[in-house]
XYZ file of C-alpha atoms in Angstrom:
699
model
C 465.406 39.375 144.545
C 461.992 41.806 143.361
C 463.397 45.013 145.104
C 460.389 46.907 146.901
C 460.201 51.129 146.102
C 459.531 53.521 149.339
C 456.310 54.423 147.497
C 455.179 51.081 147.384
C 456.198 50.849 150.829
C 454.759 53.340 152.452
C 451.511 52.774 150.608
C 451.413 49.895 151.911
C 451.900 50.650 155.930
C 448.741 53.008 155.952
C 446.236 50.628 153.028
C 444.554 48.629 155.948
C 444.855 45.102 157.258
C 442.211 43.127 155.028
C 441.497 45.690 152.592
C 440.389 44.545 148.458
C 442.716 46.487 146.207
C 442.045 47.497 141.820
C 444.839 49.505 141.062
C 446.789 50.506 137.599
C 448.950 52.530 136.257
C 446.661 55.941 137.471
C 443.978 55.324 139.687
C 443.665 52.569 143.439
C 440.747 51.522 145.115
C 440.390 49.854 148.078
C 437.673 48.826 150.067
C 438.296 47.087 153.963
C 436.398 44.237 155.798
C 433.773 46.263 156.333
C 432.941 47.794 153.149
C 434.011 51.293 154.005
C 436.090 52.953 151.083
C 440.359 53.184 152.313
C 441.496 54.686 149.197
C 440.063 56.199 145.607
C 444.028 57.872 145.290
C 445.084 59.663 142.122
C 448.531 57.628 141.326
C 449.580 60.258 139.346
C 449.286 62.142 142.314
C 449.080 60.509 145.182
C 446.178 62.499 146.012
C 444.044 59.990 147.702
C 440.588 62.006 148.525
C 438.666 58.444 151.446
C 439.222 58.802 154.545
C 437.578 55.541 155.114
C 433.863 55.849 155.270
C 431.050 54.063 154.869
C 430.091 53.850 150.681
C 426.647 53.673 151.746
C 423.390 54.175 153.169
C 419.673 53.380 152.471
C 415.947 54.059 154.015
C 412.854 52.376 154.060
C 408.887 52.928 154.767
C 407.177 50.667 157.840
C 403.169 51.357 158.081
C 402.986 55.348 158.749
C 407.002 55.530 159.014
C 408.626 57.391 155.667
C 411.896 56.951 157.159
C 413.954 54.546 158.632
C 417.527 54.621 158.199
C 419.611 50.807 157.620
C 422.960 52.160 159.001
C 426.670 50.527 157.236
C 428.507 50.829 159.513
C 425.968 48.075 161.491
C 425.353 45.686 158.555
C 428.408 42.936 157.975
C 429.963 43.421 154.548
C 432.049 40.131 153.328
C 433.790 41.755 150.432
C 435.963 39.634 147.672
C 437.868 40.703 144.816
C 436.644 38.643 141.675
C 438.837 39.258 139.185
C 438.967 42.766 138.361
C 435.643 43.673 140.374
C 435.628 43.681 143.773
C 432.354 42.873 145.417
C 430.961 43.899 148.515
C 427.982 40.877 149.304
C 425.633 41.936 152.203
C 422.987 38.731 152.920
C 420.774 40.842 155.492
C 421.592 44.653 156.240
C 421.168 46.255 159.952
C 418.777 48.669 160.322
C 418.132 51.262 164.099
C 415.115 48.842 165.049
C 417.044 45.263 163.748
C 417.792 43.004 161.410
C 416.035 43.568 158.386
C 415.941 40.062 154.983
C 417.031 42.447 152.617
C 420.110 41.718 150.475
C 422.957 44.373 148.950
C 425.527 43.672 145.742
C 427.838 46.410 145.769
C 430.921 46.215 143.116
C 433.597 48.025 141.534
C 435.912 47.772 138.594
C 438.067 49.923 137.187
C 438.318 51.298 133.664
C 441.155 53.777 133.354
C 441.438 56.488 136.056
C 437.544 55.709 136.335
C 436.278 53.960 138.538
C 432.880 52.287 138.033
C 430.599 50.803 140.627
C 426.729 49.494 140.500
C 424.699 48.012 142.820
C 421.631 46.032 143.539
C 419.106 45.216 145.745
C 416.084 41.825 146.732
C 413.812 43.337 149.354
C 412.658 40.106 150.883
C 411.633 42.333 155.140
C 407.860 41.727 154.968
C 406.180 45.188 155.126
C 408.969 47.828 154.203
C 409.769 49.473 150.943
C 413.020 50.813 150.424
C 412.682 54.151 149.512
C 416.821 55.395 149.060
C 419.972 54.606 148.821
C 422.536 56.873 148.304
C 425.391 55.117 147.672
C 428.284 55.569 146.455
C 429.444 57.949 149.022
C 432.615 59.457 149.267
C 432.942 60.501 153.209
C 435.232 63.248 154.827
C 436.182 63.811 151.407
C 440.025 64.803 151.198
C 439.223 67.703 148.733
C 442.837 69.523 148.160
C 443.587 73.199 149.252
C 442.027 75.687 146.004
C 439.951 73.133 145.162
C 436.077 74.504 144.009
C 432.532 72.369 143.366
C 431.536 72.433 140.445
C 428.071 70.958 139.911
C 425.967 71.421 136.972
C 422.952 73.264 138.724
C 420.876 75.608 137.016
C 423.192 74.671 133.500
C 426.605 75.160 136.237
C 427.529 77.072 139.586
C 430.890 77.410 140.883
C 431.968 77.405 144.392
C 435.013 78.618 146.584
C 434.815 77.297 149.372
C 432.967 74.384 149.109
C 432.314 73.711 152.448
C 431.154 77.331 153.315
C 428.390 76.100 150.903
C 426.610 73.515 152.611
C 427.119 74.968 155.713
C 424.789 77.936 154.196
C 422.254 75.271 153.344
C 421.059 74.572 157.042
C 417.655 74.079 157.126
C 417.529 75.638 161.610
C 414.059 74.075 161.425
C 412.862 71.614 158.549
C 416.395 68.620 158.874
C 418.207 67.547 162.301
C 421.051 69.382 160.846
C 423.133 68.470 163.576
C 423.550 64.996 161.613
C 424.934 66.192 158.787
C 423.926 69.722 156.730
C 422.851 68.309 153.587
C 422.315 70.458 149.661
C 421.239 68.600 147.644
C 419.986 69.281 143.627
C 418.164 66.799 141.781
C 418.752 65.547 138.172
C 417.314 64.965 135.409
C 415.612 68.964 135.472
C 415.343 69.472 139.210
C 417.665 72.613 138.753
C 421.102 69.879 138.112
C 421.520 70.132 134.106
C 423.495 66.806 133.253
C 424.213 64.403 135.868
C 427.259 64.615 137.789
C 429.599 67.385 139.298
C 433.517 67.292 140.670
C 435.509 68.978 142.830
C 438.082 71.253 140.498
C 441.866 72.556 140.849
C 443.909 72.873 138.278
C 445.707 69.763 137.783
C 443.656 67.664 139.035
C 440.047 66.551 140.460
C 437.657 64.542 141.480
C 434.600 63.850 138.833
C 431.699 62.069 140.628
C 428.996 61.426 138.053
C 426.551 59.120 137.976
C 426.078 57.281 133.613
C 421.719 56.311 134.477
C 420.686 54.781 131.247
C 417.713 54.868 133.337
C 417.629 58.774 133.677
C 416.132 58.060 137.415
C 415.493 60.734 139.701
C 418.959 61.631 141.022
C 419.985 63.774 144.185
C 423.243 65.225 144.450
C 424.387 64.834 147.410
C 426.466 67.135 149.676
C 426.893 66.171 153.578
C 428.472 68.424 155.974
C 429.304 66.431 159.345
C 431.680 69.048 160.905
C 434.092 69.613 159.163
C 434.073 66.833 156.785
C 432.218 66.700 153.456
C 430.121 63.199 152.396
C 429.354 63.692 149.096
C 427.789 60.899 146.043
C 424.532 59.849 145.166
C 420.921 59.476 146.152
C 418.931 57.181 144.401
C 414.329 55.918 144.271
C 413.702 52.360 144.600
C 410.961 52.070 145.970
C 410.647 48.749 146.310
C 409.031 46.415 148.127
C 408.819 43.769 149.461
C 409.897 40.518 147.030
C 410.883 43.025 144.018
C 414.514 43.421 142.939
C 416.248 47.422 142.208
C 419.419 47.364 140.478
C 421.112 50.203 138.937
C 424.993 50.376 136.696
C 426.963 53.333 135.714
C 427.916 55.242 138.487
C 431.565 57.009 138.416
C 433.733 58.298 140.519
C 437.184 59.133 138.855
C 440.330 61.137 140.025
C 441.962 62.937 136.860
C 444.560 64.610 136.451
C 443.495 67.998 134.377
C 440.936 70.991 135.008
C 437.489 71.095 135.056
C 436.990 70.613 131.316
C 438.828 66.726 132.102
C 435.594 65.869 134.010
C 433.266 67.453 131.650
C 434.598 65.463 128.734
C 434.175 62.661 130.630
C 430.179 63.373 131.215
C 429.787 64.336 127.013
C 431.973 61.138 126.730
C 429.167 59.535 127.764
C 426.893 61.867 127.014
C 427.297 60.753 123.451
C 425.917 57.579 123.767
C 422.190 59.006 123.921
C 422.576 62.273 122.881
C 420.646 63.339 119.294
C 422.244 67.556 118.873
C 419.745 68.404 115.719
C 420.551 71.025 113.026
C 418.782 74.306 113.446
C 417.343 76.314 111.283
C 419.508 79.629 109.827
C 417.486 82.387 111.276
C 418.522 80.710 114.702
C 421.612 79.631 114.483
C 422.108 83.747 113.611
C 419.605 84.730 115.935
C 420.770 87.551 118.380
C 418.218 86.613 120.939
C 414.706 88.115 121.744
C 412.730 90.764 123.210
C 410.069 89.069 125.966
C 407.286 90.650 126.550
C 403.953 90.240 128.290
C 400.828 90.836 126.354
C 398.314 90.240 129.366
C 399.061 89.974 133.062
C 397.706 86.833 135.506
C 395.965 89.614 136.927
C 393.849 90.875 134.229
C 395.949 94.411 132.840
C 396.569 93.863 128.997
C 400.604 95.887 128.867
C 401.060 95.050 124.789
C 397.609 94.722 122.543
C 398.005 92.741 120.109
C 398.026 96.367 116.879
C 401.229 97.402 119.632
C 403.431 94.076 118.572
C 405.127 95.652 115.635
C 405.770 98.298 117.608
C 407.256 96.397 121.183
C 409.700 94.521 118.023
C 410.824 97.684 116.498
C 411.675 99.283 119.847
C 413.639 95.494 120.038
C 415.047 95.888 116.452
C 416.303 99.680 118.082
C 418.595 97.435 119.956
C 419.599 94.518 116.974
C 416.838 92.114 118.438
C 415.079 91.173 115.501
C 413.280 87.990 117.889
C 409.542 88.686 119.394
C 409.036 86.034 122.142
C 405.045 86.445 122.981
C 404.145 85.389 126.626
C 400.077 86.070 127.976
C 399.411 86.803 124.606
C 395.439 84.383 125.247
C 392.676 85.681 127.104
C 393.169 84.918 130.836
C 396.638 86.744 130.373
C 400.346 85.186 131.974
C 400.127 82.215 134.011
C 396.896 81.852 133.940
C 393.784 79.668 132.333
C 396.639 77.285 131.504
C 396.040 75.099 129.100
C 393.351 76.910 127.562
C 394.470 79.099 124.482
C 392.173 81.514 123.241
C 392.493 84.596 121.444
C 391.984 87.551 123.737
C 389.001 90.279 122.254
C 390.839 92.855 125.016
C 393.728 92.836 122.661
C 392.063 93.088 119.820
C 390.923 89.469 118.567
C 392.434 86.923 116.844
C 392.722 88.296 113.085
C 393.637 90.774 114.558
C 396.501 88.957 116.162
C 397.382 87.429 112.981
C 397.445 90.618 111.233
C 400.324 91.830 114.060
C 402.304 88.748 112.962
C 402.623 89.043 109.365
C 403.984 92.816 110.199
C 406.378 91.770 112.367
C 407.168 89.954 108.975
C 407.031 92.370 106.818
C 409.374 94.141 108.790
C 411.769 90.842 108.481
C 411.392 89.672 112.104
C 410.155 86.765 113.430
C 407.475 85.664 116.753
C 407.734 82.920 119.179
C 404.635 82.099 121.003
C 404.998 81.306 124.095
C 402.661 77.822 126.241
C 403.412 76.404 129.202
C 404.832 72.749 129.338
C 403.086 71.632 132.769
C 400.893 73.193 134.745
C 396.946 73.547 134.357
C 395.131 76.392 136.590
C 392.855 74.883 138.512
C 390.893 78.311 137.753
C 390.805 76.644 133.855
C 387.506 74.370 132.440
C 389.603 71.909 131.212
C 390.418 71.466 135.200
C 387.201 71.601 136.678
C 386.420 69.580 132.842
C 388.134 67.282 135.316
C 391.405 67.756 133.321
C 392.999 67.724 137.427
C 392.895 62.870 136.124
C 396.082 64.089 134.102
C 397.816 65.426 137.483
C 400.652 64.118 138.887
C 399.836 62.544 142.480
C 402.572 62.381 145.211
C 403.241 58.767 147.443
C 400.587 60.375 150.051
C 398.060 60.276 146.116
C 397.477 63.749 146.769
C 397.604 66.455 143.584
C 401.038 68.473 143.782
C 400.163 71.417 143.056
C 402.480 74.930 142.578
C 401.288 79.061 142.964
C 402.100 82.580 140.920
C 401.277 85.885 141.805
C 401.820 88.410 140.109
C 401.104 92.006 140.931
C 400.844 95.180 138.879
C 401.411 99.266 141.797
C 398.542 97.313 144.162
C 399.512 94.544 147.320
C 396.226 93.305 147.289
C 396.685 90.530 144.652
C 400.751 90.522 145.533
C 399.544 89.474 149.400
C 396.202 87.905 148.519
C 395.989 86.978 144.431
C 397.919 83.425 144.419
C 397.033 81.767 141.798
C 397.052 78.077 141.925
C 398.296 75.115 139.123
C 398.724 70.806 139.573
C 401.492 69.792 137.104
C 400.304 67.713 134.350
C 401.544 63.490 133.925
C 403.393 63.667 130.777
C 402.807 59.982 129.839
C 399.321 61.952 129.677
C 398.456 60.777 125.809
C 395.864 63.495 126.240
C 398.632 66.440 127.416
C 401.258 65.257 125.070
C 398.285 65.936 121.864
C 397.381 68.508 123.519
C 400.765 70.158 123.084
C 400.684 69.391 118.891
C 396.881 71.175 118.665
C 398.910 74.185 120.670
C 402.017 74.348 117.978
C 399.437 73.807 115.327
C 397.199 76.722 116.623
C 400.930 78.859 116.726
C 401.621 77.830 112.923
C 398.049 78.475 112.532
C 398.016 81.988 113.519
C 401.881 82.512 111.762
C 404.622 82.059 114.211
C 407.697 81.054 113.386
C 408.285 79.416 116.704
C 406.724 77.833 119.513
C 407.666 77.551 123.109
C 407.428 75.740 125.347
C 407.924 76.600 129.258
C 409.814 74.728 131.688
C 409.421 71.376 129.620
C 413.424 71.337 131.430
C 412.202 71.614 135.048
C 411.649 68.490 136.833
C 408.313 66.256 137.634
C 408.202 64.662 141.178
C 407.876 60.639 140.672
C 403.932 60.343 139.879
C 401.925 57.587 141.758
C 398.663 57.766 139.094
C 398.247 53.966 138.178
C 395.257 55.493 135.393
C 398.526 57.362 133.750
C 400.147 53.914 132.952
C 403.430 54.249 133.810
C 405.150 52.175 137.270
C 404.996 53.741 140.076
C 406.166 54.494 141.351
C 407.073 57.396 138.036
C 410.811 57.993 138.345
C 411.988 57.794 134.476
C 409.453 61.238 133.946
C 411.904 63.320 131.767
C 412.226 60.353 129.501
C 409.002 60.184 128.510
C 408.602 64.409 128.369
C 412.035 63.810 126.215
C 410.317 62.036 123.870
C 407.228 63.920 123.806
C 409.628 67.115 122.974
C 410.747 64.487 120.100
C 407.181 63.713 118.855
C 406.425 68.152 118.923
C 409.596 68.440 116.937
C 408.912 65.909 113.970
C 405.483 67.359 114.120
C 406.804 70.398 113.395
C 409.205 70.293 111.582
C 406.316 68.353 108.969
C 404.068 71.599 109.387
C 407.772 73.490 108.202
C 411.331 73.066 108.529
C 412.708 76.558 109.330
C 409.318 76.412 112.216
C 411.243 76.244 115.039
C 411.013 74.745 118.876
C 412.478 75.885 121.667
C 411.748 75.601 126.024
C 413.137 77.237 128.638
C 415.281 75.433 131.547
C 418.664 73.777 130.957
C 418.876 69.703 130.633
C 421.006 67.643 128.949
C 418.148 64.926 127.722
C 415.290 67.870 126.881
C 417.319 69.627 125.723
C 418.460 68.491 122.688
C 415.084 68.017 121.217
C 414.644 72.121 121.151
C 415.717 74.547 118.458
C 417.307 77.686 121.694
C 416.491 77.378 125.726
C 415.066 80.126 127.440
C 418.171 80.344 130.320
C 416.590 80.021 133.773
C 419.465 82.443 136.012
C 422.072 85.069 133.576
C 424.987 83.713 135.099
C 426.973 86.878 135.470
C 427.438 87.702 139.294
C 426.249 90.501 140.515
C 427.273 94.216 139.840
C 428.134 94.951 143.159
C 430.028 92.414 143.699
C 432.638 93.062 140.048
C 431.838 96.921 140.370
C 433.894 96.482 143.322
C 436.371 94.323 141.629
C 436.028 91.427 143.911
C 434.239 87.955 142.156
C 431.913 86.264 144.733
C 432.271 83.510 146.285
C 429.691 81.413 144.487
C 429.090 82.338 140.374
C 426.862 81.089 138.465
C 429.229 79.040 135.547
C 426.908 78.883 132.618
C 430.524 77.888 130.984
C 429.775 73.530 132.491
C 426.832 73.766 130.304
C 427.826 75.296 127.796
C 431.302 73.572 127.226
C 429.350 69.697 128.154
C 426.738 71.045 125.198
C 428.285 73.579 122.424
C 425.728 72.484 119.929
C 423.299 73.982 121.850
C 421.696 77.776 121.583
C 421.107 79.149 125.636
C 420.118 82.576 126.921
C 420.934 84.547 129.443
C 418.554 86.280 131.720
C 418.353 88.880 133.752
C 418.765 92.570 132.607
C 415.479 93.948 132.379
C 416.607 97.272 133.561
C 419.399 100.203 132.789
C 421.301 99.332 135.156
C 425.288 97.599 135.335
C 424.556 96.691 131.485
C 427.496 97.177 130.511
C 429.305 93.833 132.216
C 426.040 91.965 131.937
C 426.002 92.381 127.907
C 429.671 91.524 127.381
C 429.189 88.845 129.441
C 427.208 86.835 126.781
C 429.405 87.684 124.211
C 432.108 86.088 126.691
C 429.772 83.042 126.420
C 428.348 82.899 123.391
C 424.455 83.994 124.616
C 421.720 85.190 123.109
C 420.198 87.203 124.837
C 416.868 87.839 126.864
C 415.716 91.093 126.907
C 412.996 91.126 129.649
C 412.885 94.683 130.602
C 411.019 95.146 133.821
C 409.630 91.541 134.366
C 408.822 91.753 130.774
C 406.406 94.489 131.197
C 408.621 97.435 129.263
C 410.812 97.300 126.129
C 414.040 98.778 125.120
C 412.611 101.496 124.892
C 411.831 102.304 127.831
C 416.010 101.477 128.451
C 417.817 103.520 126.396
C 420.821 102.799 127.606
C 421.096 98.933 126.995
C 418.843 100.004 123.491
C 421.903 102.186 122.862
C 425.276 99.004 124.125
C 422.773 96.665 122.474
C 422.655 97.507 119.511
C 426.410 97.631 118.865
C 427.377 94.224 120.587
C 424.973 92.608 118.141
C 427.057 94.720 116.073
C 429.513 92.226 117.189
C 427.673 89.351 117.397
C 426.465 89.590 113.817
C 430.775 90.296 112.249
C 431.554 87.231 113.910
C 429.108 85.136 114.116
C 430.712 82.055 112.787
C 432.238 81.848 116.002
C 429.558 84.359 118.991
C 426.586 83.128 117.422
C 427.342 79.443 115.251
C 431.192 78.338 116.078
C 431.646 75.408 118.878
C 432.728 76.865 123.118
C 435.824 75.809 123.289
C 435.657 77.802 127.209
C 439.141 78.894 127.777
C 441.030 76.079 125.710
C 443.466 76.955 122.641
C 444.590 80.112 123.897
C 446.992 81.725 126.564
C 446.896 84.475 128.869
C 449.617 86.596 130.942
C 446.135 88.502 133.417
C 443.948 86.204 135.223
C 441.848 89.918 135.465
C 440.723 89.710 132.742
C 437.742 87.689 131.091
C 438.865 85.619 128.090
C 437.227 82.637 126.371
C 437.319 80.656 122.599
C 435.193 79.591 120.043
C 436.717 77.300 116.774
C 435.199 77.769 113.577
C 436.810 75.109 111.531
C 440.964 75.996 110.881
C 440.021 79.540 112.556
C 439.591 80.313 116.361
C 437.970 83.643 117.454
C 439.510 84.900 121.391
C 436.727 87.576 122.814
C 438.191 89.028 126.392
C 436.819 91.484 128.718
C 437.032 92.594 131.490
C 434.667 95.428 133.752
C 436.497 96.917 136.981
C 439.495 98.214 136.084
C 440.064 101.432 134.488
C 442.807 99.215 132.070
C 444.043 95.874 131.813
C 446.486 94.455 129.433
C 447.563 90.828 128.903
C 449.660 89.053 126.793
C 447.711 86.742 124.476
C 448.577 83.612 122.698
C 447.627 80.951 120.580
C 450.104 78.267 119.995
C 449.619 77.014 116.371
C 447.590 79.900 114.782
C 448.771 83.226 113.118
C 446.509 86.184 113.684
C 443.418 87.093 111.287
C 441.845 90.874 112.600
C 440.369 92.256 115.404
C 438.119 93.715 115.949
C 435.662 94.379 119.892
C 433.576 96.852 121.585
C 434.825 100.397 123.616
C 438.404 100.449 121.489
C 440.147 97.643 121.920
C 443.779 97.769 121.111
C 445.833 94.373 119.985
C 449.467 94.779 118.969
C 452.199 92.654 118.363
C 454.910 91.056 120.485
C 457.324 89.107 119.975
C 455.989 86.024 120.381
C 452.622 86.588 120.558
C 449.901 90.036 121.273
C 449.336 92.462 123.990
C 445.068 92.931 124.225
C 444.181 96.566 125.922
C 440.745 96.938 127.745
C 439.598 99.766 129.012
C 436.433 99.349 131.966
C 433.300 97.741 130.093
C 435.566 97.128 126.746
C 435.435 93.744 125.185
C 437.668 92.743 122.038
C 437.811 89.388 119.480
C 440.740 88.461 117.820
C 440.577 85.798 115.459
C 442.726 84.225 114.243
C 443.507 80.680 111.627
C 445.904 78.330 111.663
C 449.437 78.127 110.538
């Protein structure tokens, strides 16, 4: 007689009657007869992340009622196992208004530790449009104590207390928070840099990914109901009567290990489409750029063209040999787009070209700015009919954004708002203009063409005259393809020319030589000066580790305070320096402490460029330290590994450092770090704001 283990008996005791189950030696998936998720279990630890809650929710539009809920709990499922697949079939679904002739089929299969899901909807109900599918959902998710939420918003953010963070997203007035407080970020580009997130602990976690080859707009969804977290994804079929919608590629994976395992899952999928591009040597060796606004939106000329070489020289004093010029055209920064004409008040076209030549003569490089998505409603282009290529919302209106900068007064700030519409990237006219801007920049002598905001998301466009499906929910695929075409166009003019863009987004980033980050992701000075790590921290480590090929900047060092910690942070993560003194109005001359410290830091950057600038960022892999008060990261370069260590909140801290399989080659850094040999390893001692770089080679 076959012996039944105690563990098996216990499992059978907690599985509901009628449940359909898939299981291997890593993961158990179970769905009950009502279509609720009852088991999503890591069998190596026994942790079940599911609590028997519904797997899905839908919404539809009927007439002028835009958001009507289809309720999973009231809809009758036929749940079966067909070979190695669990299938949930709904011949009809139930809304709060009554039954609907909508068919829904959900499928799940196990691949290793991953549960892979797909969905199919058939809308046969007259007069409705299925607008939203929330699926797969893990309701009342059983997060283990100590597991943090890591999502890719702004390249990465990390929340120690996910419930507290979701609770802080309450709207108070704009949404029915009593039904659940919702926190979201949107992929691609609407904050989320990658289409996944994780509840991560030191030894295990839950990965949720949408490996969707269509790259549709996808919400990363968190709903707090009391103390229960419901989490999953939302997509937007906009499915009219008589139409069918199918989506695949959802992954729920209870995994073993730390957050790096989750990142590797996403990268393994990204490898099926991601195309890493080779970069010019000067870009690979670039320490960063000094970003300045030459002329501002409200008409103030901050730096005429004749001052550009001097502005560049201010950067050189800090070890920065690249100038990123904003507001160089006649309308000024964030004005006049897409009409780019050299400004006579700043000196005229010949003076601009001469300034760039003079910077070249000093060994420097120049990035020239263009906005990749905005059309100024006061521009000649817009007034002459350019609004026809603007993105339209689902009510048919042009979508607008507004930016209002000011000088030292108050009138412009209060009343001088400038309005823009967003160009639909499917427009051939817009793509051709972006190509022409590249030619303009190259003709002026620029080394790089920088397109602002291209990595940022766009609303689903509903204008059929643009030649795309309506609504257009895969806008970012076109933006990525436009960048690819522009890259080919630029490289045809010169292989040493470069392309840059803003926002961390995997789809668009792959075609850029460098990325202008949206946030410095370095916490706040008050948190760290008191030795307290904040509940929410920027975690650009997520994007850096998942896509180490990408050249990414820091951001937000705008004055002369808290300089040492933030510059060290950039070196620690292999970020380039985005120098934006007084919000790009000043130069490094105006911040002597920053200029001096950055100059010393860039000596270290250059000395260890094979690692910090050109190496593969490995985060905390490949080494061990004994003191968690010290931040440490590693970089691989061939057979060599460098570990960068720093701390800024203690007078002095020491740690043992071990790198199995490697032997010490050399060490250096900032702030006189000490490195001494111990039996079986090393001891690294760091005073406040010190930074050490310790280089090893394989035994």
